[in-house]
């Protein structure tokens, strides 16, 4: 099979980032090819926990996160399904005075960002969330946050892009990418060639290779957050739960299953694949049964884990290449890309069309890895309130050290 | 020698028992785990309480084999570690997670024999989830282990050797058997001629079952189509088509099944390579004639590695154990290994012939009506699967699972994945092997959230680049 496509924009990677960019670009009238080595939305974007959460993000991510926040309730008109998005609220629990102080400090630090955080004391918790164990001291509620079904959302963005006229090529790995006079030449799948004016590298945990190829290596590592899901249970949990300082995070889906995270899996021999650790999963399960007494007799029916790209400063790389005109990067979401991805897609489309975006993204430039590091106190404005424990909810927390 | 961890055998059915016996004979002390409260596996399952029935009552013509096998296992007492009622729920890097006695133990092993057996295979038909409708195997378990029948007037339907066997066992137990409805055309049974020289005993026994059922006036029909079960709140009748005419029969219990499917999740978790097997219409872990899997130190035996029946399971269990010993450079009886392999090859040919006599009605997958539930855990209908296939252009089973939840429930696809693969293949007009294989995840069966970890063995830390996110 040999085939050639001549398009404006080639997107490498059909996760939520690439798919939402494809849809936004089609909306602007660009011709687009969206390529995935497997199925669109089958990697991190389709297997994540499903937390649609702004609370807890470092300050520099909040404008982008707010932009995405406006997109989530519009999924139905955008991609044809609501993706089971539920604006349930996100409640972050504190087990100690120190953790409560951290939540307070965070609320203060981002007070001007429009998250409308509400601090809830012990009595308030007992009253409003009686299903949470009494040992929890207090919490911070972000009523506008929620959760959604990643399996549905990610695939639906790619389908919507296809319906909007994007060439969606699945099972088509990009194997060659070179810059030529007018733009780029790509080799993909079996005998497919593409010419594109612009290339977006949204290849998730595999994106570093395309940065390295253009002379800008990045310190990308892989993490494997792992998940547990219970059998369907009577409705108990009314909000998406996180914990200050790590621990567990949990949400109950409409069908009744409770999804729990807080553990990291281990890669298999082929590092593209991973599996949860048995004992690690048990520890998370036990903790879940303690914090939510109603789940004490519940059964876990399945574990899974996914492959995610992590950056050392826990911020993604978003924006133009520092070396190569026409090349854009968007990867390295470090366990927290699901909520912001639809916003990232719009930003990428603006960058293609206008060369700039009204949403501040300077903190995410790839060139930060080639510059000498900035001392933490100069830009880390949210690290107070975030003593990241061993396994907090996948989320970015600014350059805490 | 006790420096090396014990070999681990999963399953105390015919395959697991013979494997344990061979390892003990060579001086090893394996750990044998089985979910069941007593040894015997499926076919030689023991009754839960002594209820006055003899082994002859329970196992019929196979009573001698059952007694020998139970005795062989009893003789291993003190020379093996045996954990009954123990669920092995996860495997990784030479360590097994086993839920037993209310805690979860982590056990390091050196050499793993997977003798996990099989479960019933079904294709959904209207009414198959009604109370009173059981699988064929389930009907037999009720009789063998609990000593009770699934109804007072019972119909058996489907395909496979178990169909006639269980009907006959019910009749012998004094239950009224209203009919045996065979999905295979009568002409298929002519293929038994090919099986006759390979194992006259089995073929003649089957013929005797049919003759005795007929003699007692049991209706036996072949080549049935359009099977469905009806009833309000409980099954009250069976409907089927035969030569273009619709037939109906009242009953209060149904045993339904289309032969068996191998329990392969542990082989998957152990990292074994799989290959599609046309005869079983299933992906099976690859093994050599001795039972070695693609992963060093993992051995596969019995119905869990491909359906071949109890006699083959005994031999495969022993052969796999010999392979484990050979791989440890321990002396084995080479002639015995050759004999076992030859017998297994003969039984394999017999299975080929039996499969043509009791063929799987693959064409039923196309005609399952849209309203019929396919995945009972997640309550997914055949129609919603077809809709997902068309709307999202799905052609692979794991993608189908992701978008439709089929196989995501309590059973993790153990009950529905064979059927959903058939429906997906039919809906996309692809051969069955082209739609792929549902990947297994731990835990292989549900485990309690509150299950406590026993302090046996620490676990490798995850790849935490300093303090995670
Ligand atoms: C288990 C888990 C739980 C998580 N929980 C949350 C959460 O609750 N909330 C949250 O906000 N975030 C969460 N995340 C993070 C979030 O899922 C990711 O940050 C986000 O999905 C990243 O999207 P992506 O499009 O960059 O990557 P991906 O979805 O991984 O997409 C990258 C795609 O690129 C393709 N690709 C790679 N190489 C090539 C090539 N050479 N040619 C063609 N295609 C290629 C891949 O096949 C893949 O489909 C979680 C992640 C995981 C793994
Ligand atoms: C319900 C049923 C009834 C059958 N009846 C007959 C019959 O009457 N006649 C006949 O010829 N054949 C029958 N068969 C076919 C039967 O599979 C074989 O004849 C024979 O039992 C295969 O032996 P085996 O050792 O391979 O597996 P099995 O006898 O099935 O033994 C496997 C054992 O492994 C255990 N096990 C599996 N997974 C785990 C785990 N994760 N953790 C712990 N333990 C585990 C199971 O509890 C089981 O005891 C039946 C099969 C089924 C499913």
XYZ file of C-alpha atoms and ligand atoms in Angstrom, chain A residues 11-19 35-53 57 154 172-175 202-207 209-210 223-227 249 304-309 330-341 393-394, ligand 1:
121
model
C -0.333 15.578 13.904
C 1.754 12.782 15.368
C -0.263 11.060 18.083
C -4.045 10.737 18.359
C -4.411 11.078 22.119
C -6.719 13.729 23.489
C -4.121 16.408 22.776
C -3.650 15.500 19.117
C -7.320 14.729 18.488
C -1.689 9.773 12.793
C -1.547 7.205 15.548
C 0.668 4.169 15.851
C -2.270 2.291 17.381
C -5.847 3.389 17.923
C -6.642 7.009 18.751
C -7.264 7.414 22.456
C -5.972 3.974 23.374
C -2.998 5.235 25.402
C -2.960 7.613 28.391
C -5.921 9.610 27.097
C -8.209 6.605 27.035
C -7.106 4.757 30.165
C -6.639 7.514 32.709
C -8.504 8.021 35.957
C -10.927 10.506 34.463
C -10.378 13.367 36.871
C -11.465 16.675 35.334
C -9.859 18.831 37.939
C -2.660 22.509 39.659
C -10.799 10.465 23.738
C 0.000 4.138 11.253
C 3.189 4.915 13.187
C 5.225 7.866 12.010
C 8.629 6.393 11.305
C 1.680 15.112 20.420
C 3.094 11.621 20.720
C 2.674 11.375 24.498
C 5.232 9.136 26.176
C 6.868 8.617 22.776
C 7.259 12.307 21.945
C 12.185 11.038 20.065
C 10.778 13.713 17.738
C 5.390 6.895 34.683
C 2.701 4.233 34.953
C -0.162 5.389 37.169
C -2.292 2.411 38.056
C -6.000 2.137 38.722
C -8.019 9.525 44.744
C -5.023 -1.408 34.990
C -2.250 1.056 34.334
C -1.210 3.395 31.568
C 1.927 4.879 30.069
C 2.394 8.579 30.668
C 5.146 11.082 29.894
C 2.620 19.284 23.110
C 3.538 16.462 25.463
C 4.788 15.616 28.935
C 1.584 16.215 30.903
C 2.952 14.328 33.892
C -0.252 12.606 34.930
C -2.544 15.597 34.569
C -3.236 16.132 30.888
C -6.786 14.846 30.636
C -8.523 17.929 31.964
C -6.445 20.470 30.049
C -6.059 18.596 26.746
C -3.424 11.967 42.244
C -1.648 12.378 38.929
C -3.571 5.745 34.519
C -3.542 7.233 34.274
C -4.348 8.069 35.046
C -4.407 9.459 34.780
N -5.320 10.223 35.434
C -5.530 11.527 35.051
C -6.552 12.324 35.604
O -7.333 11.857 36.420
N -6.694 13.610 35.216
C -5.885 14.153 34.301
O -6.040 15.337 33.984
N -4.914 13.411 33.704
C -4.709 12.114 34.053
N -3.723 11.362 33.467
C -2.877 11.974 32.454
C -3.552 12.072 31.092
O -4.164 10.857 30.749
C -2.492 12.391 30.064
O -1.723 13.484 30.493
C -3.090 12.771 28.712
O -4.029 11.815 28.307
C -1.983 12.888 27.691
O -2.547 12.982 26.404
P -1.629 12.832 25.135
O -2.523 13.031 23.984
O -0.453 13.695 25.304
O -1.035 11.370 25.243
P -1.581 9.935 24.770
O -3.002 9.765 25.069
O -0.629 8.942 25.311
O -1.456 10.023 23.205
C -0.250 9.931 22.535
C -0.503 9.119 21.293
O 0.642 9.180 20.432
C 0.710 7.974 19.740
N 2.044 7.822 19.181
C 3.221 7.690 19.850
N 4.241 7.566 18.996
C 3.722 7.648 17.745
C 4.286 7.578 16.439
N 5.589 7.425 16.232
N 3.449 7.675 15.374
C 2.097 7.813 15.557
N 1.535 7.889 16.783
C 2.323 7.798 17.862
C 0.346 6.945 20.789
O -0.089 5.739 20.201
C -0.739 7.659 21.584
O -2.046 7.284 21.184
C -3.591 9.997 33.773
C -2.738 9.158 33.048
C -2.714 7.791 33.272
C -1.816 6.899 32.444
